[in-house]
Amino acid sequence: MAISPNSILHFTKRRASLEKILEGFFTTHYCKEVFELNEAKYKLGIPMISFCDIPISNITSHTDKYGNYGIGLKKEWAELNRINPVLYMEKESSIAKLIEPLIREVIVNDKYGSFRTSLIEERNGDIVTIKPINDKDRELKINAVIGQLSFIKNYKGVLKRKGKPDILDYKFYDEREWRYVPVASEISDGHKYYDSIMSEAEYDIWRGERLSKKKNIEGTELRFESKDIDYIFVKKESEIPTIIKAIRKSKNIYKNNEELDLLISKVLSLERIKNDF
């Protein structure tokens, strides 16, 4: 059996969320990530869509934590959409010690007060001129650090789950995560400003204290078609007819009855997987 499957998988806790995905696209939202690198600790909001790279025979421990409804898509589709495996990092490793000073320089010790600062004041007597910062070295460092943080995950840490006890020393490495992170220059015009990274305080404001679910980031949809799908997962065998009805209604992802029939054949229940794999 191959260690790495030919599909990447995305799971969610609600069947309604899977039905929404089956309209032909994923939506991006911010996730709070905790980075422990060397002696430093950062909590930041990272925009992403997460997938896992786990053989179907091993997915039940993953679905127990992240939901029993999901979809598997071909890795060729992932590659075309620049979805990438994350870099798992032990917090005391040599690479953590090497990159953390650069992260601290950009995130904490920016010479203009904040790495978000793009305009500065120049004074000539009583005349104040506001001008853009033209510092290519600084811009390269900021982009490099944001790129690193967007695809870094600690090897292990605390897994927090809503309504359930935290899991201490959880091995995130076992998830074999892949991520889609939007590129700011490619986001659809006409949508509100996109933050490529958020502080913890900014994330908490964005999430909102009373929101029951995370808000989507407009203009960052990740689209797919029936040919890109390898699997569709539901929790129980009894839910298969319901999800088939949802697939039939979703005419954005299939072009004809042949594609529809093939798509329906890809529906699996976790009940069957637990019994047969």
Short mmCIF file of N, CA and C in Angstrom, two decimals, residues 85-236:
data_model
loop_
_atom_site.label_atom_id
_atom_site.label_comp_id
_atom_site.label_asym_id
_atom_site.label_seq_id
_atom_site.Cartn_x
_atom_site.Cartn_y
_atom_site.Cartn_z
N PRO A 85 2.05 20.89 0.68
CA PRO A 85 2.18 20.32 2.03
C PRO A 85 2.79 21.34 2.99
N VAL A 86 2.38 21.30 4.25
CA VAL A 86 2.98 22.19 5.23
C VAL A 86 4.33 21.63 5.67
N LEU A 87 5.15 22.52 6.24
CA LEU A 87 6.44 22.14 6.81
C LEU A 87 6.25 21.97 8.31
N TYR A 88 6.38 20.74 8.78
CA TYR A 88 6.25 20.49 10.22
C TYR A 88 7.59 20.76 10.90
N MET A 89 7.52 21.46 12.02
CA MET A 89 8.73 21.93 12.65
C MET A 89 8.72 21.64 14.15
N GLU A 90 9.74 20.95 14.63
CA GLU A 90 9.93 20.77 16.06
C GLU A 90 10.44 22.09 16.63
N LYS A 91 9.81 22.57 17.71
CA LYS A 91 10.07 23.94 18.17
C LYS A 91 11.51 24.18 18.61
N GLU A 92 12.22 23.15 19.02
CA GLU A 92 13.61 23.32 19.45
C GLU A 92 14.61 22.90 18.38
N SER A 93 14.13 22.69 17.17
CA SER A 93 15.02 22.20 16.11
C SER A 93 15.96 23.29 15.63
N SER A 94 16.98 22.88 14.90
CA SER A 94 17.95 23.84 14.39
C SER A 94 17.30 24.80 13.39
N ILE A 95 16.35 24.31 12.56
CA ILE A 95 15.71 25.21 11.60
C ILE A 95 14.84 26.23 12.31
N ALA A 96 14.18 25.85 13.42
CA ALA A 96 13.40 26.81 14.19
C ALA A 96 14.30 27.91 14.74
N LYS A 97 15.46 27.54 15.23
CA LYS A 97 16.40 28.53 15.77
C LYS A 97 16.94 29.45 14.67
N LEU A 98 17.02 28.93 13.45
CA LEU A 98 17.54 29.73 12.35
C LEU A 98 16.52 30.75 11.84
N ILE A 99 15.25 30.35 11.70
CA ILE A 99 14.29 31.24 11.07
C ILE A 99 13.57 32.16 12.05
N GLU A 100 13.53 31.80 13.34
CA GLU A 100 12.77 32.61 14.28
C GLU A 100 13.29 34.04 14.38
N PRO A 101 14.61 34.29 14.39
CA PRO A 101 15.07 35.69 14.44
C PRO A 101 14.56 36.54 13.27
N LEU A 102 14.45 35.95 12.07
CA LEU A 102 13.92 36.70 10.93
C LEU A 102 12.44 36.98 11.13
N ILE A 103 11.68 36.00 11.64
CA ILE A 103 10.27 36.21 11.92
C ILE A 103 10.09 37.31 12.95
N ARG A 104 10.90 37.30 14.00
CA ARG A 104 10.81 38.32 15.05
C ARG A 104 11.14 39.70 14.49
N GLU A 105 12.14 39.77 13.63
CA GLU A 105 12.53 41.05 13.04
C GLU A 105 11.39 41.66 12.24
N VAL A 106 10.66 40.82 11.51
CA VAL A 106 9.57 41.32 10.66
C VAL A 106 8.29 41.56 11.46
N ILE A 107 7.88 40.60 12.26
CA ILE A 107 6.59 40.67 12.95
C ILE A 107 6.62 41.60 14.15
N VAL A 108 7.73 41.62 14.87
CA VAL A 108 7.79 42.37 16.14
C VAL A 108 8.63 43.64 16.04
N ASN A 109 9.74 43.58 15.34
CA ASN A 109 10.72 44.67 15.41
C ASN A 109 10.86 45.44 14.10
N ASP A 110 9.78 45.60 13.35
CA ASP A 110 9.86 46.35 12.10
C ASP A 110 10.32 47.79 12.37
N LYS A 111 11.23 48.27 11.56
CA LYS A 111 11.83 49.58 11.83
C LYS A 111 10.86 50.74 11.63
N TYR A 112 9.72 50.49 10.97
CA TYR A 112 8.71 51.54 10.79
C TYR A 112 7.55 51.40 11.78
N GLY A 113 7.70 50.47 12.72
CA GLY A 113 6.69 50.31 13.77
C GLY A 113 5.77 49.13 13.56
N SER A 114 5.51 48.78 12.30
CA SER A 114 4.68 47.62 11.98
C SER A 114 4.96 47.21 10.54
N PHE A 115 5.02 45.91 10.31
CA PHE A 115 5.28 45.45 8.94
C PHE A 115 4.14 45.81 7.99
N ARG A 116 2.99 46.25 8.55
CA ARG A 116 1.87 46.70 7.71
C ARG A 116 2.07 48.13 7.22
N THR A 117 2.96 48.86 7.86
CA THR A 117 3.14 50.27 7.51
C THR A 117 3.61 50.40 6.07
N SER A 118 2.87 51.17 5.27
CA SER A 118 3.25 51.35 3.87
C SER A 118 3.48 52.82 3.52
N LEU A 119 3.07 53.73 4.42
CA LEU A 119 3.26 55.18 4.19
C LEU A 119 4.02 55.79 5.36
N ILE A 120 4.89 56.75 5.06
CA ILE A 120 5.64 57.44 6.11
C ILE A 120 5.58 58.95 5.88
N GLU A 121 5.82 59.68 6.95
CA GLU A 121 5.84 61.14 6.86
C GLU A 121 7.28 61.63 6.75
N GLU A 122 7.48 62.59 5.87
CA GLU A 122 8.76 63.28 5.77
C GLU A 122 8.54 64.75 6.09
N ARG A 123 9.34 65.29 7.00
CA ARG A 123 9.16 66.67 7.42
C ARG A 123 10.31 67.53 6.90
N ASN A 124 9.92 68.69 6.38
CA ASN A 124 10.88 69.70 5.94
C ASN A 124 10.40 71.03 6.51
N GLY A 125 10.85 71.33 7.72
CA GLY A 125 10.32 72.49 8.43
C GLY A 125 8.87 72.26 8.81
N ASP A 126 7.98 73.14 8.37
CA ASP A 126 6.55 73.01 8.66
C ASP A 126 5.82 72.18 7.62
N ILE A 127 6.53 71.76 6.60
CA ILE A 127 5.89 71.00 5.51
C ILE A 127 6.02 69.51 5.79
N VAL A 128 4.87 68.82 5.78
CA VAL A 128 4.83 67.37 6.00
C VAL A 128 4.38 66.70 4.70
N THR A 129 5.18 65.79 4.22
CA THR A 129 4.86 65.04 3.01
C THR A 129 4.68 63.57 3.37
N ILE A 130 3.57 63.00 2.92
CA ILE A 130 3.33 61.58 3.13
C ILE A 130 3.71 60.85 1.85
N LYS A 131 4.57 59.86 1.99
CA LYS A 131 5.04 59.15 0.81
C LYS A 131 5.11 57.65 1.10
N PRO A 132 5.02 56.83 0.06
CA PRO A 132 5.10 55.37 0.26
C PRO A 132 6.52 54.95 0.63
N ILE A 133 6.60 53.90 1.43
CA ILE A 133 7.90 53.35 1.77
C ILE A 133 8.46 52.61 0.57
N ASN A 134 9.64 52.96 0.17
CA ASN A 134 10.30 52.30 -0.96
C ASN A 134 11.53 51.57 -0.43
N ASP A 135 11.28 50.39 0.12
CA ASP A 135 12.34 49.61 0.75
C ASP A 135 12.19 48.17 0.27
N LYS A 136 12.87 47.83 -0.82
CA LYS A 136 12.72 46.53 -1.44
C LYS A 136 13.20 45.39 -0.54
N ASP A 137 14.29 45.63 0.21
CA ASP A 137 14.78 44.59 1.10
C ASP A 137 13.75 44.26 2.18
N ARG A 138 13.13 45.30 2.73
CA ARG A 138 12.09 45.09 3.75
C ARG A 138 10.90 44.33 3.15
N GLU A 139 10.49 44.72 1.95
CA GLU A 139 9.35 44.07 1.30
C GLU A 139 9.64 42.59 1.05
N LEU A 140 10.86 42.27 0.62
CA LEU A 140 11.24 40.87 0.39
C LEU A 140 11.20 40.08 1.69
N LYS A 141 11.67 40.67 2.78
CA LYS A 141 11.66 39.98 4.08
C LYS A 141 10.22 39.73 4.55
N ILE A 142 9.37 40.74 4.41
CA ILE A 142 7.98 40.59 4.83
C ILE A 142 7.31 39.46 4.05
N ASN A 143 7.47 39.47 2.73
CA ASN A 143 6.84 38.44 1.91
C ASN A 143 7.39 37.06 2.22
N ALA A 144 8.70 36.98 2.50
CA ALA A 144 9.31 35.70 2.82
C ALA A 144 8.78 35.15 4.14
N VAL A 145 8.65 36.02 5.13
CA VAL A 145 8.17 35.58 6.43
C VAL A 145 6.70 35.17 6.37
N ILE A 146 5.88 35.96 5.68
CA ILE A 146 4.46 35.60 5.54
C ILE A 146 4.33 34.27 4.80
N GLY A 147 5.15 34.07 3.77
CA GLY A 147 5.13 32.81 3.05
C GLY A 147 5.50 31.64 3.94
N GLN A 148 6.52 31.83 4.77
CA GLN A 148 6.93 30.76 5.69
C GLN A 148 5.83 30.45 6.70
N LEU A 149 5.29 31.48 7.32
CA LEU A 149 4.29 31.26 8.36
C LEU A 149 3.01 30.64 7.79
N SER A 150 2.71 30.92 6.54
CA SER A 150 1.50 30.37 5.92
C SER A 150 1.58 28.86 5.75
N PHE A 151 2.79 28.31 5.76
CA PHE A 151 2.95 26.87 5.51
C PHE A 151 3.79 26.18 6.58
N ILE A 152 3.85 26.75 7.78
CA ILE A 152 4.55 26.12 8.90
C ILE A 152 3.52 25.61 9.91
N LYS A 153 3.81 24.45 10.47
CA LYS A 153 2.99 23.89 11.54
C LYS A 153 3.94 23.21 12.53
N ASN A 154 3.71 23.41 13.82
CA ASN A 154 4.52 22.69 14.79
C ASN A 154 4.29 21.19 14.69
N TYR A 155 5.34 20.43 14.90
CA TYR A 155 5.27 18.97 14.85
C TYR A 155 4.23 18.46 15.84
N LYS A 156 4.19 19.05 17.01
CA LYS A 156 3.17 18.69 17.99
C LYS A 156 2.80 19.92 18.80
N GLY A 157 1.66 19.86 19.47
CA GLY A 157 1.19 20.99 20.27
C GLY A 157 -0.16 20.64 20.86
N VAL A 158 -0.89 21.68 21.25
CA VAL A 158 -2.21 21.49 21.86
C VAL A 158 -3.27 21.58 20.77
N LEU A 159 -4.10 20.56 20.67
CA LEU A 159 -5.22 20.58 19.73
C LEU A 159 -6.48 21.00 20.49
N LYS A 160 -7.03 22.15 20.12
CA LYS A 160 -8.24 22.66 20.75
C LYS A 160 -9.44 22.31 19.88
N ARG A 161 -10.46 21.74 20.49
CA ARG A 161 -11.68 21.37 19.77
C ARG A 161 -12.88 21.94 20.51
N LYS A 162 -13.76 22.59 19.79
CA LYS A 162 -14.93 23.22 20.40
C LYS A 162 -15.80 22.18 21.10
N GLY A 163 -16.06 22.44 22.39
CA GLY A 163 -16.95 21.57 23.15
C GLY A 163 -16.31 20.28 23.63
N LYS A 164 -14.99 20.11 23.38
CA LYS A 164 -14.31 18.89 23.80
C LYS A 164 -13.01 19.25 24.51
N PRO A 165 -12.50 18.34 25.35
CA PRO A 165 -11.24 18.62 26.05
C PRO A 165 -10.08 18.81 25.07
N ASP A 166 -9.17 19.70 25.43
CA ASP A 166 -7.96 19.87 24.62
C ASP A 166 -7.14 18.59 24.64
N ILE A 167 -6.46 18.33 23.52
CA ILE A 167 -5.53 17.20 23.46
C ILE A 167 -4.12 17.76 23.57
N LEU A 168 -3.42 17.40 24.63
CA LEU A 168 -2.06 17.89 24.86
C LEU A 168 -1.06 17.01 24.10
N ASP A 169 0.02 17.63 23.66
CA ASP A 169 1.07 16.92 22.91
C ASP A 169 0.50 16.14 21.72
N TYR A 170 -0.46 16.76 21.06
CA TYR A 170 -1.05 16.16 19.86
C TYR A 170 -0.05 16.26 18.71
N LYS A 171 0.14 15.19 17.96
CA LYS A 171 1.07 15.19 16.84
C LYS A 171 0.36 15.67 15.57
N PHE A 172 0.50 16.96 15.28
CA PHE A 172 -0.07 17.50 14.04
C PHE A 172 0.54 16.83 12.81
N TYR A 173 1.75 16.34 12.97
CA TYR A 173 2.45 15.67 11.86
C TYR A 173 1.64 14.51 11.30
N ASP A 174 0.84 13.85 12.15
CA ASP A 174 0.04 12.70 11.71
C ASP A 174 -1.05 13.11 10.71
N GLU A 175 -1.37 14.40 10.66
CA GLU A 175 -2.43 14.87 9.76
C GLU A 175 -1.97 15.01 8.31
N ARG A 176 -0.65 15.10 8.12
CA ARG A 176 -0.10 15.24 6.76
C ARG A 176 -0.87 16.34 5.99
N GLU A 177 -0.86 17.52 6.56
CA GLU A 177 -1.68 18.61 6.03
C GLU A 177 -1.11 19.22 4.76
N TRP A 178 -2.02 19.54 3.84
CA TRP A 178 -1.75 20.38 2.68
C TRP A 178 -2.61 21.64 2.82
N ARG A 179 -2.13 22.76 2.28
CA ARG A 179 -2.88 24.01 2.40
C ARG A 179 -2.98 24.74 1.08
N TYR A 180 -4.13 25.38 0.92
CA TYR A 180 -4.30 26.41 -0.10
C TYR A 180 -4.32 27.76 0.62
N VAL A 181 -3.41 28.64 0.23
CA VAL A 181 -3.35 29.99 0.79
C VAL A 181 -3.48 30.97 -0.38
N PRO A 182 -4.50 31.83 -0.38
CA PRO A 182 -4.70 32.74 -1.52
C PRO A 182 -3.53 33.70 -1.71
N VAL A 183 -3.28 34.02 -2.96
CA VAL A 183 -2.29 35.05 -3.31
C VAL A 183 -3.03 36.36 -3.50
N ALA A 184 -2.62 37.40 -2.78
CA ALA A 184 -3.36 38.66 -2.76
C ALA A 184 -3.59 39.21 -4.17
N SER A 185 -2.60 39.09 -5.04
CA SER A 185 -2.71 39.68 -6.38
C SER A 185 -3.72 38.95 -7.26
N GLU A 186 -4.16 37.76 -6.85
CA GLU A 186 -5.07 36.98 -7.67
C GLU A 186 -6.51 37.02 -7.18
N ILE A 187 -6.77 37.74 -6.10
CA ILE A 187 -8.11 37.80 -5.55
C ILE A 187 -9.00 38.65 -6.45
N SER A 188 -10.25 38.21 -6.61
CA SER A 188 -11.19 38.90 -7.50
C SER A 188 -11.32 40.36 -7.13
N ASP A 189 -11.37 41.21 -8.14
CA ASP A 189 -11.57 42.64 -7.91
C ASP A 189 -12.92 42.91 -7.27
N GLY A 190 -13.03 44.00 -6.58
CA GLY A 190 -14.32 44.41 -6.03
C GLY A 190 -14.60 43.89 -4.64
N HIS A 191 -13.67 43.09 -4.07
CA HIS A 191 -13.89 42.56 -2.73
C HIS A 191 -13.08 43.36 -1.71
N LYS A 192 -13.49 43.25 -0.47
CA LYS A 192 -12.85 44.04 0.57
C LYS A 192 -11.39 43.61 0.76
N TYR A 193 -10.66 44.46 1.45
CA TYR A 193 -9.23 44.26 1.62
C TYR A 193 -8.91 42.88 2.19
N TYR A 194 -7.90 42.27 1.66
CA TYR A 194 -7.48 40.93 2.07
C TYR A 194 -6.20 41.02 2.88
N ASP A 195 -6.23 40.48 4.10
CA ASP A 195 -5.04 40.42 4.93
C ASP A 195 -4.35 39.09 4.72
N SER A 196 -3.08 39.11 4.33
CA SER A 196 -2.35 37.87 4.14
C SER A 196 -1.92 37.25 5.46
N ILE A 197 -2.06 38.02 6.55
CA ILE A 197 -1.78 37.51 7.88
C ILE A 197 -2.44 38.45 8.88
N MET A 198 -2.90 37.93 10.01
CA MET A 198 -3.55 38.74 11.05
C MET A 198 -2.88 38.51 12.39
N SER A 199 -2.81 39.56 13.19
CA SER A 199 -2.40 39.38 14.58
C SER A 199 -3.52 38.64 15.32
N GLU A 200 -3.21 38.17 16.52
CA GLU A 200 -4.24 37.47 17.30
C GLU A 200 -5.42 38.39 17.59
N ALA A 201 -5.13 39.65 17.93
CA ALA A 201 -6.21 40.61 18.23
C ALA A 201 -7.06 40.86 17.00
N GLU A 202 -6.42 41.02 15.84
CA GLU A 202 -7.17 41.23 14.59
C GLU A 202 -8.03 40.01 14.26
N TYR A 203 -7.46 38.83 14.48
CA TYR A 203 -8.22 37.61 14.22
C TYR A 203 -9.46 37.54 15.12
N ASP A 204 -9.30 37.87 16.40
CA ASP A 204 -10.43 37.79 17.33
C ASP A 204 -11.53 38.78 16.93
N ILE A 205 -11.14 39.96 16.44
CA ILE A 205 -12.14 40.93 15.97
C ILE A 205 -12.84 40.38 14.73
N TRP A 206 -12.05 39.83 13.80
CA TRP A 206 -12.63 39.28 12.57
C TRP A 206 -13.59 38.15 12.88
N ARG A 207 -13.19 37.25 13.77
CA ARG A 207 -14.02 36.09 14.08
C ARG A 207 -15.29 36.52 14.81
N GLY A 208 -15.16 37.47 15.72
CA GLY A 208 -16.32 37.95 16.46
C GLY A 208 -16.63 37.03 17.62
N GLU A 209 -16.92 37.60 18.75
CA GLU A 209 -17.11 36.81 19.96
C GLU A 209 -18.32 35.90 19.89
N ARG A 210 -19.35 36.28 19.12
CA ARG A 210 -20.60 35.52 19.15
C ARG A 210 -20.90 34.80 17.85
N LEU A 211 -19.96 34.78 16.94
CA LEU A 211 -20.21 34.08 15.68
C LEU A 211 -20.18 32.58 15.90
N SER A 212 -21.16 31.88 15.38
CA SER A 212 -21.21 30.43 15.54
C SER A 212 -20.30 29.73 14.54
N LYS A 213 -19.91 30.42 13.46
CA LYS A 213 -19.02 29.81 12.49
C LYS A 213 -18.10 30.88 11.90
N LYS A 214 -17.01 30.42 11.32
CA LYS A 214 -16.05 31.34 10.75
C LYS A 214 -16.60 31.99 9.48
N LYS A 215 -16.29 33.26 9.31
CA LYS A 215 -16.72 33.96 8.10
C LYS A 215 -15.79 33.62 6.95
N ASN A 216 -16.35 33.60 5.75
CA ASN A 216 -15.55 33.35 4.56
C ASN A 216 -14.85 34.63 4.12
N ILE A 217 -13.74 34.46 3.40
CA ILE A 217 -13.04 35.59 2.82
C ILE A 217 -13.50 35.73 1.38
N GLU A 218 -14.17 36.81 1.08
CA GLU A 218 -14.75 37.00 -0.24
C GLU A 218 -13.67 37.06 -1.33
N GLY A 219 -13.99 36.48 -2.47
CA GLY A 219 -13.10 36.56 -3.62
C GLY A 219 -11.97 35.56 -3.62
N THR A 220 -11.99 34.58 -2.69
CA THR A 220 -10.89 33.62 -2.61
C THR A 220 -11.36 32.19 -2.85
N GLU A 221 -12.43 32.01 -3.60
CA GLU A 221 -12.97 30.68 -3.82
C GLU A 221 -11.98 29.79 -4.60
N LEU A 222 -11.97 28.53 -4.24
CA LEU A 222 -11.12 27.54 -4.90
C LEU A 222 -12.05 26.55 -5.60
N ARG A 223 -12.03 26.54 -6.92
CA ARG A 223 -13.05 25.82 -7.69
C ARG A 223 -12.54 24.47 -8.20
N PHE A 224 -13.49 23.57 -8.46
CA PHE A 224 -13.18 22.25 -8.99
C PHE A 224 -14.37 21.75 -9.81
N GLU A 225 -14.14 20.67 -10.57
CA GLU A 225 -15.19 20.04 -11.37
C GLU A 225 -15.25 18.55 -11.02
N SER A 226 -16.24 17.86 -11.58
CA SER A 226 -16.43 16.44 -11.26
C SER A 226 -15.19 15.61 -11.59
N LYS A 227 -14.48 15.96 -12.66
CA LYS A 227 -13.30 15.20 -13.06
C LYS A 227 -12.18 15.27 -12.02
N ASP A 228 -12.24 16.27 -11.16
CA ASP A 228 -11.21 16.45 -10.13
C ASP A 228 -11.48 15.63 -8.87
N ILE A 229 -12.69 15.08 -8.75
CA ILE A 229 -13.13 14.41 -7.52
C ILE A 229 -12.82 12.91 -7.57
N ASP A 230 -12.22 12.41 -6.49
CA ASP A 230 -12.01 10.97 -6.34
C ASP A 230 -13.00 10.33 -5.38
N TYR A 231 -13.37 11.05 -4.31
CA TYR A 231 -14.25 10.50 -3.29
C TYR A 231 -15.18 11.58 -2.74
N ILE A 232 -16.34 11.13 -2.28
CA ILE A 232 -17.26 11.95 -1.50
C ILE A 232 -17.64 11.12 -0.27
N PHE A 233 -17.47 11.67 0.92
CA PHE A 233 -17.67 10.91 2.15
C PHE A 233 -18.87 11.43 2.93
N VAL A 234 -19.68 10.49 3.42
CA VAL A 234 -20.74 10.82 4.38
C VAL A 234 -20.54 9.93 5.60
N LYS A 235 -21.20 10.27 6.68
CA LYS A 235 -21.00 9.53 7.93
C LYS A 235 -21.63 8.15 7.88
N LYS A 236 -22.89 8.07 7.43
CA LYS A 236 -23.64 6.82 7.49
C LYS A 236 -24.13 6.38 6.12
#
